[in-house]
Short mmCIF file of C-alpha atoms in Angstrom, two decimals:
data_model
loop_
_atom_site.label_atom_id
_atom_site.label_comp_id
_atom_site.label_asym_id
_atom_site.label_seq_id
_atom_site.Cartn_x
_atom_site.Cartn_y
_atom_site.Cartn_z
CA UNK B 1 3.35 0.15 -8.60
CA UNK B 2 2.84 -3.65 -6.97
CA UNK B 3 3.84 -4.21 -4.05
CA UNK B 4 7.34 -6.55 -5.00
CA UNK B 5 8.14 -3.57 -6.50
CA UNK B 6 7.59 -1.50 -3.60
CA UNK B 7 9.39 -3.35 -1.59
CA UNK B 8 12.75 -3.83 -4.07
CA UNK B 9 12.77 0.34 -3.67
CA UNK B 10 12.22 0.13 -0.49
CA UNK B 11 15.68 -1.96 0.63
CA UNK B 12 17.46 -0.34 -1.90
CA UNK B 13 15.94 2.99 0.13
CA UNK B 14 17.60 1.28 3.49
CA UNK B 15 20.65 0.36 1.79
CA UNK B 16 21.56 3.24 0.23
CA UNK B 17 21.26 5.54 3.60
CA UNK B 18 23.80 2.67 5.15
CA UNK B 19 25.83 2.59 2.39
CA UNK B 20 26.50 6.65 1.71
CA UNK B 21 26.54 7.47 5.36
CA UNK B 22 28.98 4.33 6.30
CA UNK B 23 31.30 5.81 3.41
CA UNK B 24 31.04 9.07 4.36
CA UNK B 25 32.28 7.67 8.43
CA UNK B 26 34.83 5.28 6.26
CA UNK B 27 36.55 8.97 4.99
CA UNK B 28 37.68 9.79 8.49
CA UNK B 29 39.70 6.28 8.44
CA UNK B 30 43.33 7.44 9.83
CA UNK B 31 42.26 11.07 9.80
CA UNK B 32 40.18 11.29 13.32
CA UNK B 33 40.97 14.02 16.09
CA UNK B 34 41.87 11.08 18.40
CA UNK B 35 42.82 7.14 17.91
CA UNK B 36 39.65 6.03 19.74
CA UNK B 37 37.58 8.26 17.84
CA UNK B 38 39.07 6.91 14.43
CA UNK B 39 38.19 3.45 15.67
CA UNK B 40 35.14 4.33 16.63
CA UNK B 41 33.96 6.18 13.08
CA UNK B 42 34.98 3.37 11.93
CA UNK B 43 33.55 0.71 13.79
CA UNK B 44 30.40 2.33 13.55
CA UNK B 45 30.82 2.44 9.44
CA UNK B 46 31.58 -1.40 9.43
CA UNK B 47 28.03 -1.77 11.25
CA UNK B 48 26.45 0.58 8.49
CA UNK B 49 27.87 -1.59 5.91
CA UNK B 50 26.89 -4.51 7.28
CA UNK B 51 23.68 -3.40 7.57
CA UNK B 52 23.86 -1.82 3.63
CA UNK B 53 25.07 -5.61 2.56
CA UNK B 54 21.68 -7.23 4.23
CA UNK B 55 18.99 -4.94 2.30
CA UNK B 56 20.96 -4.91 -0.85
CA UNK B 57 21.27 -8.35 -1.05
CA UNK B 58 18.15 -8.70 -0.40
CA UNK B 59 17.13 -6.33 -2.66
CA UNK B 60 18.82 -8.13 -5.61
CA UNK B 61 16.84 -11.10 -4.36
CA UNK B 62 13.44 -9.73 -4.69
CA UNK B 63 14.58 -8.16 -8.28
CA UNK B 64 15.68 -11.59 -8.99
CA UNK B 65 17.45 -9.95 -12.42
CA UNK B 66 20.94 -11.47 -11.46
CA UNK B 67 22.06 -8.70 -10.29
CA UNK B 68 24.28 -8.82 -7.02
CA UNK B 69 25.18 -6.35 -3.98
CA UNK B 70 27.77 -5.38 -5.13
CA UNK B 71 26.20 -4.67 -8.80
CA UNK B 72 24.10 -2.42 -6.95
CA UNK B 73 26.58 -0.79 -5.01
CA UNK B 74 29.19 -0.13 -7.64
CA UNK B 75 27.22 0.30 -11.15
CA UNK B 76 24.29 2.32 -10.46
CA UNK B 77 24.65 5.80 -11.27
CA UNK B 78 23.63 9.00 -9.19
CA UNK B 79 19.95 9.29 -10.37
CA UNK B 80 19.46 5.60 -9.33
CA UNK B 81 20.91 6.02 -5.22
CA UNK B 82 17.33 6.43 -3.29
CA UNK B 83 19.63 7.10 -0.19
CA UNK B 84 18.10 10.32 2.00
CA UNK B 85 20.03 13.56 1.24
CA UNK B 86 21.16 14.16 4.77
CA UNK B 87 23.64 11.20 4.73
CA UNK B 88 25.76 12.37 1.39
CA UNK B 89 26.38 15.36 3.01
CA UNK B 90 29.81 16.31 3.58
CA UNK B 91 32.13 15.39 6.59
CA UNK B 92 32.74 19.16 7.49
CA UNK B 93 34.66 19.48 10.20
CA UNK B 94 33.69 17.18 13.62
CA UNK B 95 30.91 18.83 14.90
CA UNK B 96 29.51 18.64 11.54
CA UNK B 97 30.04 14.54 11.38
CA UNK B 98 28.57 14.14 14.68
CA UNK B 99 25.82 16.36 13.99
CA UNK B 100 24.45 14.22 10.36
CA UNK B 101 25.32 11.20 12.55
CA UNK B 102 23.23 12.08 15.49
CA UNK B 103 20.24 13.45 13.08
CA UNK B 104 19.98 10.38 11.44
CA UNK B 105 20.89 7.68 14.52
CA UNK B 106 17.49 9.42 15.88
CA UNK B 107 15.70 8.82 13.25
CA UNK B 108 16.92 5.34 12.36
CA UNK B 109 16.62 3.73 16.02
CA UNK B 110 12.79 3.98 16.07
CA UNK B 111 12.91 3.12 12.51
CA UNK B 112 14.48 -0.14 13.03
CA UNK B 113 12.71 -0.62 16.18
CA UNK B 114 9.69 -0.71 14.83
CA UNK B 115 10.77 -2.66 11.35
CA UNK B 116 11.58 -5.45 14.04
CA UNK B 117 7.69 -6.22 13.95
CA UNK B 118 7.59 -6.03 9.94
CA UNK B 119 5.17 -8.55 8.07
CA UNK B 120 8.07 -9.53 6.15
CA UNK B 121 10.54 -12.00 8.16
CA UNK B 122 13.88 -11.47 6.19
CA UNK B 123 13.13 -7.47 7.13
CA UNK B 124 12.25 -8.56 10.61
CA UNK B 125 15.43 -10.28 11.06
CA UNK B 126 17.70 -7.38 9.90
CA UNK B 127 16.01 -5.27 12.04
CA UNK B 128 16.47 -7.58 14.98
CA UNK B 129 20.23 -7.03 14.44
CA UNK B 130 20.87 -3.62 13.38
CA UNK B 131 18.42 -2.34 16.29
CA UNK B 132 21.66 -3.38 18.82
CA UNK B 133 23.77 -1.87 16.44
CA UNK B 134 22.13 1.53 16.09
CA UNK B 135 21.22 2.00 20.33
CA UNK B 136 25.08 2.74 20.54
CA UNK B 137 25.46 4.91 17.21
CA UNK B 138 22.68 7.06 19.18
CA UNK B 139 24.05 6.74 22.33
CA UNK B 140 27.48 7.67 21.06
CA UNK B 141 26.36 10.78 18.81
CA UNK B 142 24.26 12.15 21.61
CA UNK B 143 27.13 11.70 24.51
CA UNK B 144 28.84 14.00 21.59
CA UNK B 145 26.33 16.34 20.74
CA UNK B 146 26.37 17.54 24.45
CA UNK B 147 29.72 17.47 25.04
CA UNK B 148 30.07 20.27 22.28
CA UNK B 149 26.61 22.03 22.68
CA UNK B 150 28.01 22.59 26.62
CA UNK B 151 31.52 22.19 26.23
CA UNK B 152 33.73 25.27 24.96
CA UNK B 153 32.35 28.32 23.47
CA UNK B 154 33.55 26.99 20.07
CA UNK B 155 32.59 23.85 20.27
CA UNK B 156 29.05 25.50 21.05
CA UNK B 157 29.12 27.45 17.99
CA UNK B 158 30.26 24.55 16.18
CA UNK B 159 27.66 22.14 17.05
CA UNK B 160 24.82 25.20 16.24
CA UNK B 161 26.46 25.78 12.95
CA UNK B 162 26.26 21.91 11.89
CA UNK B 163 22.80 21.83 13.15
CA UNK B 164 21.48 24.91 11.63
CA UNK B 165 23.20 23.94 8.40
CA UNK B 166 22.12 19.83 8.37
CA UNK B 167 18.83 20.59 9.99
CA UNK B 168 17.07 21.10 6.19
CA UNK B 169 18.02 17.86 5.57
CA UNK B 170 16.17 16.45 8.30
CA UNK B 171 12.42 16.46 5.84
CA UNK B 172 14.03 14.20 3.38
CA UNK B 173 13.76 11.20 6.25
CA UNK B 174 10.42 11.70 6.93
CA UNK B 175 9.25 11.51 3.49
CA UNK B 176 6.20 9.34 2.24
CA UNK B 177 5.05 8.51 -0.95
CA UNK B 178 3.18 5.35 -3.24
CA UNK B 179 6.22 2.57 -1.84
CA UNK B 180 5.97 3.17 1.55
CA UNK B 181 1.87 3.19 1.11
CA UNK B 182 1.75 0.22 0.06
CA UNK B 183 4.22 -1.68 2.18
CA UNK B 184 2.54 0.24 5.31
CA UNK B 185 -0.65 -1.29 4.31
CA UNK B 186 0.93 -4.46 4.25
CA UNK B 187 2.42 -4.34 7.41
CA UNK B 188 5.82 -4.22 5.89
CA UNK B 189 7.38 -0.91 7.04
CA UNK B 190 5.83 1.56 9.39
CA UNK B 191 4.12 4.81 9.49
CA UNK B 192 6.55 7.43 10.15
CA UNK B 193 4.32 9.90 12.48
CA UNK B 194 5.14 7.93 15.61
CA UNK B 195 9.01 7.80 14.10
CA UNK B 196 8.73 11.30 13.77
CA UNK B 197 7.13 11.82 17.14
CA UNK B 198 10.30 9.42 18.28
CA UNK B 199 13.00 11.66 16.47
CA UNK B 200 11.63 14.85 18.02
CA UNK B 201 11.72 13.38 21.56
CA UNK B 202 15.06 12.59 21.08
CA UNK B 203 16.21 15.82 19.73
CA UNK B 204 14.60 17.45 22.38
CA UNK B 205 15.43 16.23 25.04
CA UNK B 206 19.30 15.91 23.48
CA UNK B 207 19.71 19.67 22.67
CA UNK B 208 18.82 20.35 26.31
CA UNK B 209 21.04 18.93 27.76
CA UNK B 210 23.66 20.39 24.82
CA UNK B 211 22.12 24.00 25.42
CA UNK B 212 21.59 23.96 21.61
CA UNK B 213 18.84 25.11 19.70
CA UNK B 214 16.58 23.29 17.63
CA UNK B 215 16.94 24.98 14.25
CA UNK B 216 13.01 26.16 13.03
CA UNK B 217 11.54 24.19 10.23
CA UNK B 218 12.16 26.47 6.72
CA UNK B 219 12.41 25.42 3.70
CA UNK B 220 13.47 21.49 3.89
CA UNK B 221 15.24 19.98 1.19
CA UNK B 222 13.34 16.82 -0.75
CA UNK B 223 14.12 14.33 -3.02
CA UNK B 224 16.38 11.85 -1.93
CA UNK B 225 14.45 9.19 -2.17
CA UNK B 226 13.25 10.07 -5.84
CA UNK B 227 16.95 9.98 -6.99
CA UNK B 228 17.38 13.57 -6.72
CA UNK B 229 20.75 14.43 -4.63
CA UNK B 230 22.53 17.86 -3.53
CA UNK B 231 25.98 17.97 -5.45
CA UNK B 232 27.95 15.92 -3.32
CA UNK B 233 26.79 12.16 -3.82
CA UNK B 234 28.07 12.38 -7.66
CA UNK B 235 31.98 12.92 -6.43
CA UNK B 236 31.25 10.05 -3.45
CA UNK B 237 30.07 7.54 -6.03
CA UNK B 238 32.93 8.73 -8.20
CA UNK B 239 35.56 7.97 -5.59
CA UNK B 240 33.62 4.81 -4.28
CA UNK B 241 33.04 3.17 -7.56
CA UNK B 242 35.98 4.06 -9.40
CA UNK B 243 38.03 0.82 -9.70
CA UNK B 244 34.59 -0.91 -10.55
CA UNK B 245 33.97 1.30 -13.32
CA UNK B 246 38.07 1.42 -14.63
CA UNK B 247 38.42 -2.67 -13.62
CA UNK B 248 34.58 -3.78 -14.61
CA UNK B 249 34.62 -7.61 -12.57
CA UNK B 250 37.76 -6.91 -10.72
CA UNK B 251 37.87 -9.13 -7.87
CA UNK B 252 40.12 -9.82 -5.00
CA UNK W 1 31.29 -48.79 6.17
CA UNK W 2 31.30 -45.94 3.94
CA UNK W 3 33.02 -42.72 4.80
CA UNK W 4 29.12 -40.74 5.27
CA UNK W 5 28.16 -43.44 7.98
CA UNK W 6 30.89 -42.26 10.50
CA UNK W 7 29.72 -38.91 10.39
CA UNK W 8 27.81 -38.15 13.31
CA UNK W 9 26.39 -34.93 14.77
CA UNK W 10 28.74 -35.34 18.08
CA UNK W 11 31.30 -35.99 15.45
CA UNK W 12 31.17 -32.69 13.77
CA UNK W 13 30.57 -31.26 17.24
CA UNK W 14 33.69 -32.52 18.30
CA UNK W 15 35.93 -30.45 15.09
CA UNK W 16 34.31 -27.67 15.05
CA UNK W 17 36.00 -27.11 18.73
CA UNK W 18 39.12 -26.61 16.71
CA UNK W 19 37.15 -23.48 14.55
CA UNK W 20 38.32 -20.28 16.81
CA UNK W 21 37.08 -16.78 16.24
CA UNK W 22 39.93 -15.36 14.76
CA UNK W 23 39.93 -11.84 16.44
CA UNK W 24 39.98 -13.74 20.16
CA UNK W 25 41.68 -16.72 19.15
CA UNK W 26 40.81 -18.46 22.83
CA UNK W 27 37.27 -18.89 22.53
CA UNK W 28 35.25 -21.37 19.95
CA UNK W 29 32.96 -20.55 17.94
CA UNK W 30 30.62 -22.60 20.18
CA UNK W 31 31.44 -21.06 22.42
CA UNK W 32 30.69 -17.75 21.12
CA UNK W 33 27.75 -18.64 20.64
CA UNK W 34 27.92 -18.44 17.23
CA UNK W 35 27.65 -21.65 15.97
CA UNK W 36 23.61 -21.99 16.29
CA UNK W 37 23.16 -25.05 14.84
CA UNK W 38 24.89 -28.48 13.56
CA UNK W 39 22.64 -31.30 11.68
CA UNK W 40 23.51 -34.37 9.54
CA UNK W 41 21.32 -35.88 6.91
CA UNK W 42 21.38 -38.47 4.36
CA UNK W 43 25.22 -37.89 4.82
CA UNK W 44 24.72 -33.81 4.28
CA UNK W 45 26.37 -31.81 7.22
CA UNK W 46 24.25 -28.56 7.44
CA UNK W 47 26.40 -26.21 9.77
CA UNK W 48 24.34 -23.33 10.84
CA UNK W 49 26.11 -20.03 12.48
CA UNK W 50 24.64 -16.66 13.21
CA UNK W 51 26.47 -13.33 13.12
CA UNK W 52 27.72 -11.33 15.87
CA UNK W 53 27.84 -7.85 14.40
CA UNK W 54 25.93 -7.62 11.03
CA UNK W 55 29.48 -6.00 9.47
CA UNK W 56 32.01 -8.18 11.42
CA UNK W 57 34.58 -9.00 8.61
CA UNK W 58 35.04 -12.16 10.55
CA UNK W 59 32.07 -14.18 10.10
CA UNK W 60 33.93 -15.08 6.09
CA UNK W 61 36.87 -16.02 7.65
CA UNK W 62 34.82 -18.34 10.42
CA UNK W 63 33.21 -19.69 7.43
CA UNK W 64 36.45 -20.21 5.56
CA UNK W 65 37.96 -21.80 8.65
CA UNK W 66 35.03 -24.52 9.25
CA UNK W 67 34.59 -25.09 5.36
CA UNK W 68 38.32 -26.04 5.37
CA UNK W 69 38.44 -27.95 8.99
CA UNK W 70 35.33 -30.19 7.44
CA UNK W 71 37.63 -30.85 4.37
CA UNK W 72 40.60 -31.72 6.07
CA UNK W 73 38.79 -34.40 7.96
CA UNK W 74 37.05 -35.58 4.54
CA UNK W 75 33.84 -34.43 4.38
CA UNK W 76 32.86 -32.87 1.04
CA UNK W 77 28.73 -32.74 1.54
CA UNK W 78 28.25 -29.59 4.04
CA UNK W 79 26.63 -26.38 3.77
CA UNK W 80 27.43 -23.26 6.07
CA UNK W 81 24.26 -21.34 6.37
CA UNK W 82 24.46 -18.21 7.81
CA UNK W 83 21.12 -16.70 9.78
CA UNK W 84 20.04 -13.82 11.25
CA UNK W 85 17.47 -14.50 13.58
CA UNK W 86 17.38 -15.14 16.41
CA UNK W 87 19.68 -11.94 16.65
CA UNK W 88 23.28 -12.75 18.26
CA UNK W 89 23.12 -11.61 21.96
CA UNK W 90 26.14 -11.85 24.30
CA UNK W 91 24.21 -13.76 26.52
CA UNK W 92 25.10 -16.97 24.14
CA UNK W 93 28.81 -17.19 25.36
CA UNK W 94 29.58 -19.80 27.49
CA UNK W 95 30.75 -19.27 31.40
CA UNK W 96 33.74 -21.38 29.77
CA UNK W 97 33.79 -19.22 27.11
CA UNK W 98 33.56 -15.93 29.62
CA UNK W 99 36.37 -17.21 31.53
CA UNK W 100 38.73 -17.59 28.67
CA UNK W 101 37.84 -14.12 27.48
CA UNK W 102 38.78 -12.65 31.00
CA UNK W 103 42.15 -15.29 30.96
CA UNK W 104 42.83 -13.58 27.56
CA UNK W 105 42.46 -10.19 28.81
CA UNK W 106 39.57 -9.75 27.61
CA UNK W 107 36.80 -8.41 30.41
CA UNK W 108 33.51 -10.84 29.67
CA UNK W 109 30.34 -8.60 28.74
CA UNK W 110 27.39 -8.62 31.53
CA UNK W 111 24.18 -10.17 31.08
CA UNK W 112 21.37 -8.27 29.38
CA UNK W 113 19.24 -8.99 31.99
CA UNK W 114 21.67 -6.78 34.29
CA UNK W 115 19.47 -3.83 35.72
CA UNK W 116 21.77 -1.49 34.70
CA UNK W 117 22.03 -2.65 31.33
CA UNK W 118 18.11 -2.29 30.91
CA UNK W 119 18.48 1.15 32.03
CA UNK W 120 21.03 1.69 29.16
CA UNK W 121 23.56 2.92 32.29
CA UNK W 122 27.40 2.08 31.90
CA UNK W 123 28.41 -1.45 33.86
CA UNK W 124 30.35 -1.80 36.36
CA UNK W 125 33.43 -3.88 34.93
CA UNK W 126 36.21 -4.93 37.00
CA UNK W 127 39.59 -4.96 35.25
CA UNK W 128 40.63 -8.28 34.02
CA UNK W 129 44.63 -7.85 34.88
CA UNK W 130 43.91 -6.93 38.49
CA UNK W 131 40.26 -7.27 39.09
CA UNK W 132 39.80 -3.49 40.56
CA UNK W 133 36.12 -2.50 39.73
CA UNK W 134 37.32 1.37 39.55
CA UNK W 135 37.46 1.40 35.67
CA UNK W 136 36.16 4.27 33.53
CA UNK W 137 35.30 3.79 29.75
CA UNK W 138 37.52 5.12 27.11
CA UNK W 139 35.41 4.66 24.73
CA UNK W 140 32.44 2.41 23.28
CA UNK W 141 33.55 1.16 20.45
CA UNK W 142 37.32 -0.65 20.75
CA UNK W 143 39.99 -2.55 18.51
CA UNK W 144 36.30 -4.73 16.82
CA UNK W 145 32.92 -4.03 16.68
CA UNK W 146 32.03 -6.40 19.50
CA UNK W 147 34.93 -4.92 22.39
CA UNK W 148 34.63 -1.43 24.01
CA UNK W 149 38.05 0.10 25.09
CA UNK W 150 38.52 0.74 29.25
CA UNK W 151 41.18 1.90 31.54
CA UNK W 152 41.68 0.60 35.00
CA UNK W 153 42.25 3.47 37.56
CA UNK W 154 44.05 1.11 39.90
CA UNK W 155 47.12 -0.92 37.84
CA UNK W 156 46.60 1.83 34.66
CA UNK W 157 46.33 -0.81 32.01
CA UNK W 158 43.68 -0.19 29.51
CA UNK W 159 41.68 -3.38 28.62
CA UNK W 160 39.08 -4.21 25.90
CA UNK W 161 35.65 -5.40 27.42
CA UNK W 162 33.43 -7.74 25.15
CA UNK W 163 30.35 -5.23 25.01
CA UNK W 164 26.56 -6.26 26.04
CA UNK W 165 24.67 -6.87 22.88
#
């Protein structure tokens, strides 16, 4: 693998986390427990997508096949989505939302921090943005995450039961293989032991204040990034692509 | 004098006041801070703007609305280029684009360089109806990507404040 190709995987990588997880927010859309929560799911969704649109376009870019964003969003089938496995997951019921939101917000605040010093400028720039953008997801989930670690007794259980359940998801983001050696060697994307060492802080110091407990590390679940997904991204893609697939060009 | 000899930097300046954001129709883009950028050469208009919030839905309809303002005054050579960096901050609204905000209802966002936005703490924001600083967030995200939703303790009328980005 060169490096252009390396780096083509990796926005489609960033994209498709934005993309699943800001469809997966987009499902609560007139169903949330409270009016400012289903604005908020939603506004935070809009910022995933916006952020989805900037690495797949420039992901089409760097292929430089003719393809578009929205060719890569709508005709690319299962085994071709490089998006981590924790973000397909299903919406459950809130705690369960908040919970994938909050595991991943951790994780992809020092991510973009640090992608705001990337060799590469158009990276550098998207970064810039989505960094603003992703300090209030975090913010948000965590407020969350202790309000139903120490809130009721059920909202305790809850929150354990979405953490213990999402928390084997939580390997697939920390993943490394050949694409992010090479573009760490070029200065493109960073290592991800001090994102990991970033994430743990964070979920630390989070489920203290929740009185939750962080789940211990079993058997983690792999291969998100490799195109291999749990059961559930085949029906989102199915329900997000459809009129794509039945209306091939459809515009509006 | 051909039509591309009138056209003049302070000219395009000077329409674009007209191109509003369409969410807080008060404010320009200007002076939203949004418009980064206006050049004219060899008769080309190059009209650079920025987005606010990478997924604001707004920025094609900002677009839209200065494409068609440039047209309507007969200029057919532009380009609107949109960039990303430098990244949008709030700081880029004008104090005559704060006021209007607060004259809309709107309560203006405070400056990054606020101490207690460093510290990531909540701001104090005083209710743009009747100016009473005891407000309490509702919640941080409000009715766009750029407004959190408050409540003012004092006259009880929620309010949208333009958020610190």
């Amino acid at each position: 693998m060169d490096q252009h190709q390396a780096l083509l995987t990796y926005c489609l990588r960033r994209g498709d986390d934005n993309l699943i997880l800001s469809h997966r927010l987009g499902e609560w859309c007139g169903h949330g427990p409270q009016l400012e929560e289903d604005i908020a799911l939603t506004n935070r969704a809009l910022d995933l997508i916006g952020q989805a649109r900037n690495y797949l376009q420039y992901a089409a870019e760097v292929e430089g096949k003719g393809r578009t964003e929205d060719d890569l969003a709508f005709l690319r089938s299962e085994r071709q989505f490089v998006n981590t496995m924790l973000v397909e997951q299903l919406n459950g019921d809130y705690a369960h939302t908040i919970c994938r939101s909050f595991l991943y917000d951790a994780w992809h605040l020092p991510l973009q921090q640090a992608l705001t010093k990337s060799a590469d400028e158009r990276i550098a720039a998207i970064a810039g943005k989505a960094v603003k953008e992703v300090s209030y997801h975090l913010r948000t989930s965590s407020e969350w995450m202790i309000r139903f670690g120490d809130g009721t007794e059920e909202s305790h259980v809850r929150a354990q039961t979405a953490l213990d359940a999402l928390w084997t998801f939580t390997g697939d983001l920390f993943v490394q293989d050949d694409v992010d050696a090479i573009l760490v060697k070029a200065g493109v994307v960073p290592d991800m032991a001090p994102i990991r060492s970033a994430f743990d802080k964070t979920v630390e110091t989070v489920l203290a204040e929740a009185t939750l407990e962080r789940p211990v590390d079993g058997h983690m679940a792999t291969g998100g990034r490799q195109g291999k997904h749990s059961e559930h991204l085949g029906y989102l893609l199915a329900e997000m692509q459809y009129l794509q697939r039945a209306h091939p060009g459809a515009q509006w | 004098m051909t039509e591309a000899q009138h056209i003049t930097k302070e000219r395009i300046l000077a329409l674009l006041e007209n191109v509003k954001d369409p969410e807080v129709p008060v404010i320009s883009i200007r002076e939203l801070g949004v418009l980064r950028d206006v050049s004219v050469e060899t008769g080309v208009v190059v009209v650079t703007i920025t987005p606010t919030y990478t997924g604001c839905p707004a920025m094609d309809v900002m677009k839209a609305d200065i494409e068609h303002e440039l047209r309507a005054s007969g200029i057919q050579d532009f380009e609107v280029k949109q960039v990303l960096a430098p990244a949008w901050t709030t700081d880029w609204i004008s104090d005559e684009g704060r006021s209007k905000l607060k004259g809309y209802g709107i309560a203006p966002p405070e400056r990054t360089a606020d101490i207690r936005a460093l510290k990531g703490a909540q701001p104090i924001v005083a209710c743009p109806q009747c100016g009473s600083k005891n407000t309490v967030m509702l919640s941080p995200f409000g009715s766009t990507a750029c407004k959190a939703l408050w409540k003012c303790n004092d006259c009880l009328e929620p309010f949208d404040q333009f958020k610190c980005l």
